[in-house]
mmCIF file of C-alpha atoms (C1' of nucleotides) in Angstrom:
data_model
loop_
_atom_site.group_PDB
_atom_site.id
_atom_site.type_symbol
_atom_site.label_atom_id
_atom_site.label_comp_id
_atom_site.label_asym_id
_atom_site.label_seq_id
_atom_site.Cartn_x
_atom_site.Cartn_y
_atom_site.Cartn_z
ATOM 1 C CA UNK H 1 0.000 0.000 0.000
ATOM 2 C CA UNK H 2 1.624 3.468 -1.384
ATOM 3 C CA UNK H 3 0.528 6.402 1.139
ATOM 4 C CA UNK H 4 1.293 9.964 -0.078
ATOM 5 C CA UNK H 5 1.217 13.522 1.070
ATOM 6 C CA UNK H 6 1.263 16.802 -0.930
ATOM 7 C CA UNK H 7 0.576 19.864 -0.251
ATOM 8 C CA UNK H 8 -0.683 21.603 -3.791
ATOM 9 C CA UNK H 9 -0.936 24.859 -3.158
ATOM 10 C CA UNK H 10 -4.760 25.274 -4.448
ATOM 11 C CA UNK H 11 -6.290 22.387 -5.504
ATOM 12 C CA UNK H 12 -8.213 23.841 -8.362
ATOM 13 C CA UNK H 13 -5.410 26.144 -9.494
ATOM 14 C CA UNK H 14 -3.250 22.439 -9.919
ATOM 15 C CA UNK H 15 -5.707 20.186 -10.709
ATOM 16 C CA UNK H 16 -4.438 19.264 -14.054
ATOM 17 C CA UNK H 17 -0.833 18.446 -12.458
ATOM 18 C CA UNK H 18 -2.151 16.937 -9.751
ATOM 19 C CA UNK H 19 -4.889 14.451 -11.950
ATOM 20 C CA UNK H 20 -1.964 14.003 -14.202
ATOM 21 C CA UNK H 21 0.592 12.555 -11.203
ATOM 22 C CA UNK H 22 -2.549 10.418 -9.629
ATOM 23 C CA UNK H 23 -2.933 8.557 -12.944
ATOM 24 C CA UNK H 24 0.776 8.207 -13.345
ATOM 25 C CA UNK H 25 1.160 7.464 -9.678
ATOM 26 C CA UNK H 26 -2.139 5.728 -8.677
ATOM 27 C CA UNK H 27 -1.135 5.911 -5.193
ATOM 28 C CA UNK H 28 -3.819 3.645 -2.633
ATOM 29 C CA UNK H 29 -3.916 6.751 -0.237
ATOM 30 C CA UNK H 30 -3.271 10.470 -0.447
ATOM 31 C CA UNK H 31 -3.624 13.082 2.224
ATOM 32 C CA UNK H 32 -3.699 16.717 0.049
ATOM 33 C CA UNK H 33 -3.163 20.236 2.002
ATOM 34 C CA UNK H 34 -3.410 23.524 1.334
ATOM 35 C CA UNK H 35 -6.585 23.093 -1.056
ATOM 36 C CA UNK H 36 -8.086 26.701 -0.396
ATOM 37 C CA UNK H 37 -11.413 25.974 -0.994
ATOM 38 C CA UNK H 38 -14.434 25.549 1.085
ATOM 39 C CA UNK H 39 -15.562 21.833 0.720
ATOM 40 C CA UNK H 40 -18.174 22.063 -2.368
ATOM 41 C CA UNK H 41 -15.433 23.730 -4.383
ATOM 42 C CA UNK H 42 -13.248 20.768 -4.220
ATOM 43 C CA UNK H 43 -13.229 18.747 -7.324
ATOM 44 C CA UNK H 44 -14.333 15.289 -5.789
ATOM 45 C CA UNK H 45 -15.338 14.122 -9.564
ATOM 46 C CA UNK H 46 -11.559 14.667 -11.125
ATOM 47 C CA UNK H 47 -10.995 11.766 -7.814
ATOM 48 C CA UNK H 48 -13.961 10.225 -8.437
ATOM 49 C CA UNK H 49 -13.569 9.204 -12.091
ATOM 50 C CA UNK H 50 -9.805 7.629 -11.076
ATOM 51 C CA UNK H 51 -11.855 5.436 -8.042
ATOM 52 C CA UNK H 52 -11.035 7.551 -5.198
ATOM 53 C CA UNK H 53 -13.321 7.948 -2.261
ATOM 54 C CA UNK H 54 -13.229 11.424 -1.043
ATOM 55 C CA UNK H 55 -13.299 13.503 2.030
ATOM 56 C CA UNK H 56 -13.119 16.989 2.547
ATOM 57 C CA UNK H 57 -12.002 19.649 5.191
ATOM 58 C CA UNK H 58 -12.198 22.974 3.497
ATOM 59 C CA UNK H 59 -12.204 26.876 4.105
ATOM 60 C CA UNK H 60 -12.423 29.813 2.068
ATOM 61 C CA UNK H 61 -8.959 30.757 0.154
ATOM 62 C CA UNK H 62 -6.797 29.629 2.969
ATOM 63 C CA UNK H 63 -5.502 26.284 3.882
ATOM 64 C CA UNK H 64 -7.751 23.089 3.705
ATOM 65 C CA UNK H 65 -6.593 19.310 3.567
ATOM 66 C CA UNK H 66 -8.734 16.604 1.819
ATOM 67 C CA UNK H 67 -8.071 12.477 2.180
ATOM 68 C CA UNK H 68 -8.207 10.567 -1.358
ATOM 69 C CA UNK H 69 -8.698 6.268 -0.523
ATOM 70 C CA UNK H 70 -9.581 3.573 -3.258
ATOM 71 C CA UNK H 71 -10.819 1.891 -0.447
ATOM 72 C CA UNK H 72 -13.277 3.329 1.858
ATOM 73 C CA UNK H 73 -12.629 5.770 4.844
ATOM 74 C CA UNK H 74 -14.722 5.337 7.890
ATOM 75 C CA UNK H 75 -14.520 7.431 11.170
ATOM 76 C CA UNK H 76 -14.247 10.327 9.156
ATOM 77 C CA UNK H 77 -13.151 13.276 12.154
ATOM 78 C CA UNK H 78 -12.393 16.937 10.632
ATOM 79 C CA UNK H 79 -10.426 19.457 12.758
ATOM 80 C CA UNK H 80 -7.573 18.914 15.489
ATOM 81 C CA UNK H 81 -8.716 18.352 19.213
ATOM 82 C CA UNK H 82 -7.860 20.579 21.691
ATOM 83 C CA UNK H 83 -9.038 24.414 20.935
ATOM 84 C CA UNK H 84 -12.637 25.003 20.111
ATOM 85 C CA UNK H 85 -12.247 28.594 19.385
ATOM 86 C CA UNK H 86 -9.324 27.334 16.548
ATOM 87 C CA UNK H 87 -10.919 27.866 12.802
ATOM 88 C CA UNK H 88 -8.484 26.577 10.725
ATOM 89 C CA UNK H 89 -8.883 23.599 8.288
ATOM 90 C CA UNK H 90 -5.850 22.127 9.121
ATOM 91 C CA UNK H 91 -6.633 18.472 10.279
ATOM 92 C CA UNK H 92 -8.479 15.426 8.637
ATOM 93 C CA UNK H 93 -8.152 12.122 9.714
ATOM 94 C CA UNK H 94 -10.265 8.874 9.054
ATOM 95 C CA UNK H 95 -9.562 4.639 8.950
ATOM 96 C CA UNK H 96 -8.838 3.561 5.774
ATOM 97 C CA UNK H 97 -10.833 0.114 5.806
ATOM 98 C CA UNK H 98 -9.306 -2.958 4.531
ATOM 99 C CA UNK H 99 -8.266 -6.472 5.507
ATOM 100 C CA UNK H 100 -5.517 -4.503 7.274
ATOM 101 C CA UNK H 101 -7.557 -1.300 8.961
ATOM 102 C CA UNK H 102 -4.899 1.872 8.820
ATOM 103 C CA UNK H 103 -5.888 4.961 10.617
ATOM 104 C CA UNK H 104 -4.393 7.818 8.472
ATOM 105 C CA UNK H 105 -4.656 11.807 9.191
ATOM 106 C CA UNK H 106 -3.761 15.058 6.654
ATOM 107 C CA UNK H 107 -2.557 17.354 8.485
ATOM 108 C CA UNK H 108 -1.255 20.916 7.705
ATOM 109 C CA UNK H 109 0.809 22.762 10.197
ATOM 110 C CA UNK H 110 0.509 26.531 11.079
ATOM 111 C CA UNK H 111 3.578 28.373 8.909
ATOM 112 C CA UNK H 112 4.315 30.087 12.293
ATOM 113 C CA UNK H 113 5.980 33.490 10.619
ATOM 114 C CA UNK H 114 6.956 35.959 11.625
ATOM 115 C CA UNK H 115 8.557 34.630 14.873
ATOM 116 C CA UNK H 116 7.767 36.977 18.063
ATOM 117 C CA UNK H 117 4.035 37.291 16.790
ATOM 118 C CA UNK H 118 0.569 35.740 17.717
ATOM 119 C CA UNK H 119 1.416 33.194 14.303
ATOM 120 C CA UNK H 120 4.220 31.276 16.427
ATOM 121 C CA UNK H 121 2.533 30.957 19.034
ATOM 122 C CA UNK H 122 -0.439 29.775 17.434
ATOM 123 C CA UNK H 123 2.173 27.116 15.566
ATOM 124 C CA UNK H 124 3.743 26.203 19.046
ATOM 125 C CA UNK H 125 0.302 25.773 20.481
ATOM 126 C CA UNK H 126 -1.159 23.371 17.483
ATOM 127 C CA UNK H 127 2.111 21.277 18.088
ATOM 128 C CA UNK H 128 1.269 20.957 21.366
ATOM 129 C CA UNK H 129 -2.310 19.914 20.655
ATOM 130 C CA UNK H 130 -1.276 17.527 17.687
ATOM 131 C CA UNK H 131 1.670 16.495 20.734
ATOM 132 C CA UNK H 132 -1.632 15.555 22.922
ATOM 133 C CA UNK H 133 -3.975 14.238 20.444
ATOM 134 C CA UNK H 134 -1.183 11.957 18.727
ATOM 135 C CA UNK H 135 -0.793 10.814 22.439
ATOM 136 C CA UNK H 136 -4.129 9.747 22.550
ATOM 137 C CA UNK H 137 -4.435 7.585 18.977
ATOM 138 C CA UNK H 138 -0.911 5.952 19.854
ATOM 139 C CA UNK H 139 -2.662 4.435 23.106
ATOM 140 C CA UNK H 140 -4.839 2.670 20.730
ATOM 141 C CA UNK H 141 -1.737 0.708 19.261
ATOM 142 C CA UNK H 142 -2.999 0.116 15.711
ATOM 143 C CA UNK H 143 -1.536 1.098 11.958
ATOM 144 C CA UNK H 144 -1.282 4.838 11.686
ATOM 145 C CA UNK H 145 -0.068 7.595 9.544
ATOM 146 C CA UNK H 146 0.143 11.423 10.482
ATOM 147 C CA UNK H 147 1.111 12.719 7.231
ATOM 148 C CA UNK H 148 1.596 15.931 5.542
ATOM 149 C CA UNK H 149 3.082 19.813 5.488
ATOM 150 C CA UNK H 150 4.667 20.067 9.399
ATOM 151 C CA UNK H 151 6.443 23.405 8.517
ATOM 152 C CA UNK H 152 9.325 22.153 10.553
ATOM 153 C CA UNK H 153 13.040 21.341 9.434
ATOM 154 C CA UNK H 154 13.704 19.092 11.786
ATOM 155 C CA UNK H 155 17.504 19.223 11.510
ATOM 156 C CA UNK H 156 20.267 21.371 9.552
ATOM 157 C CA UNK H 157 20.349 18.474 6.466
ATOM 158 C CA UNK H 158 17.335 19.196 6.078
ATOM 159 C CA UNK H 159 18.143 22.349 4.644
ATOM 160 C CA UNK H 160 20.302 23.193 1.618
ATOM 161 C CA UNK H 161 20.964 25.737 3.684
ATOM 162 C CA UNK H 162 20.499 26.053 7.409
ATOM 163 C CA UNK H 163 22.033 29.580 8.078
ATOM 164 C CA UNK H 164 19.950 31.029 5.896
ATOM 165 C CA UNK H 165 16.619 29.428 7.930
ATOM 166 C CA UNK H 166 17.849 30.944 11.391
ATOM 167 C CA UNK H 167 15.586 33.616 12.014
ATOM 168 C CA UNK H 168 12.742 31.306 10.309
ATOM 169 C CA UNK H 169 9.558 29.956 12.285
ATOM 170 C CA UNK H 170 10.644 26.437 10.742
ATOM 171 C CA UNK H 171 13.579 25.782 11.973
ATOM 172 C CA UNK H 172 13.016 27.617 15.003
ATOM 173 C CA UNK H 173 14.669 25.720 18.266
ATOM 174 C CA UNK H 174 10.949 25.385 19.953
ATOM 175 C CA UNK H 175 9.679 24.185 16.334
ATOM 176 C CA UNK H 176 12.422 21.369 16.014
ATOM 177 C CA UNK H 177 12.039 20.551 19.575
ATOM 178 C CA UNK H 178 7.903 20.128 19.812
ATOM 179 C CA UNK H 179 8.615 17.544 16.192
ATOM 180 C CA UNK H 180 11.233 15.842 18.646
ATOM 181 C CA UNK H 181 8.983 15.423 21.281
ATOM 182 C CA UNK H 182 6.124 14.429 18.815
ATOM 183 C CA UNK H 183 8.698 11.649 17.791
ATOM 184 C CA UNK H 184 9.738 10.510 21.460
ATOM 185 C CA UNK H 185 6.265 9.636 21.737
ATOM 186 C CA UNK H 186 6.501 6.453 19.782
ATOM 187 C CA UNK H 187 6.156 7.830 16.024
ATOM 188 C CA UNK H 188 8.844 6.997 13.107
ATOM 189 C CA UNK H 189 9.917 9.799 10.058
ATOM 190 C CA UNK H 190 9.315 7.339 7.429
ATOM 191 C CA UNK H 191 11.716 8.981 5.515
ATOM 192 C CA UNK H 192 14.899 8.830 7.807
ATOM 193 C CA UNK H 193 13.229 4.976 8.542
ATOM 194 C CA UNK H 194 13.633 4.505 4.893
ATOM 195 C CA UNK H 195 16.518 6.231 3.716
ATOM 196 C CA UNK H 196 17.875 8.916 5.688
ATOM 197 C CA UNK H 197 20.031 10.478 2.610
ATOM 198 C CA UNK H 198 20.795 14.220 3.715
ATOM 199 C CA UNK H 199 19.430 16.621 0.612
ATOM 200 C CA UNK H 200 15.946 15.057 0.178
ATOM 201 C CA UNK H 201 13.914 18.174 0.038
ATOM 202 C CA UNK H 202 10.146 18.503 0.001
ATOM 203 C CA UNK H 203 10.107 22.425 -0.909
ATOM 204 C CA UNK H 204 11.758 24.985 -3.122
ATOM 205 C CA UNK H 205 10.149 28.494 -2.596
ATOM 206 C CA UNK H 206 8.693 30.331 -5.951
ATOM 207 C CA UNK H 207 11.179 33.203 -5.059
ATOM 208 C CA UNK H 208 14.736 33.734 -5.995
ATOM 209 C CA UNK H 209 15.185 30.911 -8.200
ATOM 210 C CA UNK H 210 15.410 28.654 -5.484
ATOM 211 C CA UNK H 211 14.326 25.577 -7.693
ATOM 212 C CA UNK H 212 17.057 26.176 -10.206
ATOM 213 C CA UNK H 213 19.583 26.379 -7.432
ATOM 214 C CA UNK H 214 18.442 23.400 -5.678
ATOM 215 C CA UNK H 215 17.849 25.450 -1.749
ATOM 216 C CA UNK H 216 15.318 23.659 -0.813
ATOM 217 C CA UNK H 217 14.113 22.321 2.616
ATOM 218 C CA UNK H 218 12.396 18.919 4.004
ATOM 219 C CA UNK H 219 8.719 19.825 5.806
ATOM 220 C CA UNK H 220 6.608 17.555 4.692
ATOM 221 C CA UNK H 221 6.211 14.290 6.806
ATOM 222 C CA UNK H 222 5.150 10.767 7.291
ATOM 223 C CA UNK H 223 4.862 10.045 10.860
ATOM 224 C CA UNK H 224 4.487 6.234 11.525
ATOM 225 C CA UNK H 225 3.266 4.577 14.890
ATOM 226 C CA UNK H 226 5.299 1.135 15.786
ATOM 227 C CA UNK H 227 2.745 -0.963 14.146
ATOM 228 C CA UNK H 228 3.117 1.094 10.614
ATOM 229 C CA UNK H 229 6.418 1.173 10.961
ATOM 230 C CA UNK H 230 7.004 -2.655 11.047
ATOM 231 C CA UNK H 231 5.572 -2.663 7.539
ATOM 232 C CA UNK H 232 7.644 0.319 6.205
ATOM 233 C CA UNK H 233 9.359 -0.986 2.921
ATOM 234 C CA UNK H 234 10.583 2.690 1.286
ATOM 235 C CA UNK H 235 9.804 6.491 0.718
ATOM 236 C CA UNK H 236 10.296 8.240 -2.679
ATOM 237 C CA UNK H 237 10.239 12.104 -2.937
ATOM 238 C CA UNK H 238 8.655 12.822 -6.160
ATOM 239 C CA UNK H 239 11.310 15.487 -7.000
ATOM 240 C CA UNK H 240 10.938 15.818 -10.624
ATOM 241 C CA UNK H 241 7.398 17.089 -10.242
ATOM 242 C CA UNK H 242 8.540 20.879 -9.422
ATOM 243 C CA UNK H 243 10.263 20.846 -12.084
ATOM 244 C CA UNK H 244 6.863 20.290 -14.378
ATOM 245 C CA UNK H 245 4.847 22.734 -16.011
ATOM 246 C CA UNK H 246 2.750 25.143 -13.223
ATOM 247 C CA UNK H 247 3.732 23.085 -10.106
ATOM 248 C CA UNK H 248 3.161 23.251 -6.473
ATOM 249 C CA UNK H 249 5.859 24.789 -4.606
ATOM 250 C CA UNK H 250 5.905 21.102 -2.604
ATOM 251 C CA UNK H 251 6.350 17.853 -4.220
ATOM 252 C CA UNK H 252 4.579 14.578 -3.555
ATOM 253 C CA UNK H 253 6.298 12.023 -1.067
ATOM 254 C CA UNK H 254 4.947 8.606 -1.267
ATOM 255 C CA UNK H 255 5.532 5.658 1.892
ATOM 256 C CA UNK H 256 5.104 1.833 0.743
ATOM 257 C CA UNK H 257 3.986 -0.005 3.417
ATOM 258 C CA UNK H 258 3.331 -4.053 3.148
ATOM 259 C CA UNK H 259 0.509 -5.502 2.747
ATOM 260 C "C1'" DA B 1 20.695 43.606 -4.203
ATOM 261 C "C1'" DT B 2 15.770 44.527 1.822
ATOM 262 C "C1'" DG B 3 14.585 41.847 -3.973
ATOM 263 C "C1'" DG B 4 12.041 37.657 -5.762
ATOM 264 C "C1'" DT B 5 6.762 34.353 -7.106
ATOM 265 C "C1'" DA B 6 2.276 32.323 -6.624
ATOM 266 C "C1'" DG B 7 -2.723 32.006 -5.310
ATOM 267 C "C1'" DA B 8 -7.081 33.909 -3.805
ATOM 268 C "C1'" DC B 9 -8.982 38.155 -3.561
ATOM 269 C "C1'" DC B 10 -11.427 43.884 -2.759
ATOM 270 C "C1'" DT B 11 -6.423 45.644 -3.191
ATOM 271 C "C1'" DT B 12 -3.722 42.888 0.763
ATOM 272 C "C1'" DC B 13 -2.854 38.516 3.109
ATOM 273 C "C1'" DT B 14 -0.480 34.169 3.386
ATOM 274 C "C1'" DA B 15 3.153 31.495 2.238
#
DNA sequence: ATGGTAGACCTTCTA
């Protein structure tokens, strides 16, 4: 089973790329983020007519994540626990159902800049709550995958480079630190799991040619409990992709996990 | 060099 995450930067402003890499692709799972749309703008059809079951957590022209399965998602829960008053679409998580039941959640983190402002510390405090809620599904020791756009670098090769992400929100020392302590809890990076090769980037800002010169960064995450870890086989960074006509500033990265 | 690009949008915010 191929589970991928991709943040597309408007759904309906990519949807040719992204229809295009989902027939190439055909992954069995995808968690998307950053749609900016509210739900009944999201083109479920485009997903539809490739076999996808959808689900949707939109809002108008700012973030949004959406869950693509072949097979069918049950337990469907929009939003992250933890702050009633919070109004972001940010978090989508549901069980993928199956033989082999996988509990799987999109999840986009708050950018967090400028640091010093109300932004960080609502990115400090949704780490916190993702810290607690992650708690929480861990306890119930099955399959699962927190996947998506963390806006964290977790650590200086992650960066082409570092220096120049000092004064950033993500690669702050309280960012890095809350994705440690998300990780002490019991999760895996699929990626460092799988490979661990420094230079595997996930981003390359619009600005400044930073495609073309290769400064990228590595944000976006697979986060695997024990028992989806055990049937980790690989991760692939779709890195060609920004390199394709009109692309997201993020590429796709894909986890295969047995059967 | 205090820039640069992209998307949604009421002409500025977010990234």
């Amino acid at each position: 089973m191929r589970i991928a995450t991709w943040n597309v930067n408007s759904i309906n402003a990519r949807l040719e790329t992204v229809v295009r890499w989902f027939e190439e692709e055909s992954p069995d799972v995808a968690c998307l983020q950053e749609i900016k749309c509210v739900d009944a703008a999201f083109p479920a059809a485009a997903f539809e007519r490739l076999g996808y079951n959808v689900a949707v957590h939109g809002q108008k022209t700012y973030n949004g994540v959406a869950l693509l399965s072949k097979a069918p998602l049950e337990d469907v829960r929009a939003g992250l626990p933890g702050d009633d008053g919070d109004d972001h679409a940010r978090y989508l998580e549901a069980v993928v159902s199956g033989p082999a039941p996988i509990r799987v959640a999109a999840i986009y983190l708050p950018n967090g800049n400028p640091i010093g402002t109300d932004k960080f510390a609502y990115k400090l405090k949704w780490l916190d709550r993702l810290h607690n809620h992650a708690r929480e599904l861990l306890a119930l020791e099955e399959p699962l995958v927190l996947a998506g756009d963390y806006n964290v670098i977790p650590e200086p090769a992650d960066a082409d480079n570092p220096a120049g992400w000092a004064g950033d929100a993500l690669f702050q020392p309280e960012s890095r630190g809350a994705f440690r302590a998300l990780k002490w809890l019991g999760l895996t990076d699929a990626y460092m799991a799988a490979d661990g090769a420094p230079g595997g980037y996930t981003f390359w800002d619009y600005q400044a040619g930073a495609w073309r010169r290769d400064h990228g960064i590595r944000i976006d995450h697979l986060l695997l409990s024990p028992q989806a870890a055990d049937r980790l086989t690989g991760v692939v960074i779709h890195r060609d992709v920004r390199g394709r006509d009109k692309p997201s500033d993020h590429v796709p990265v894909v986890a295969e996990l047995r059967p």
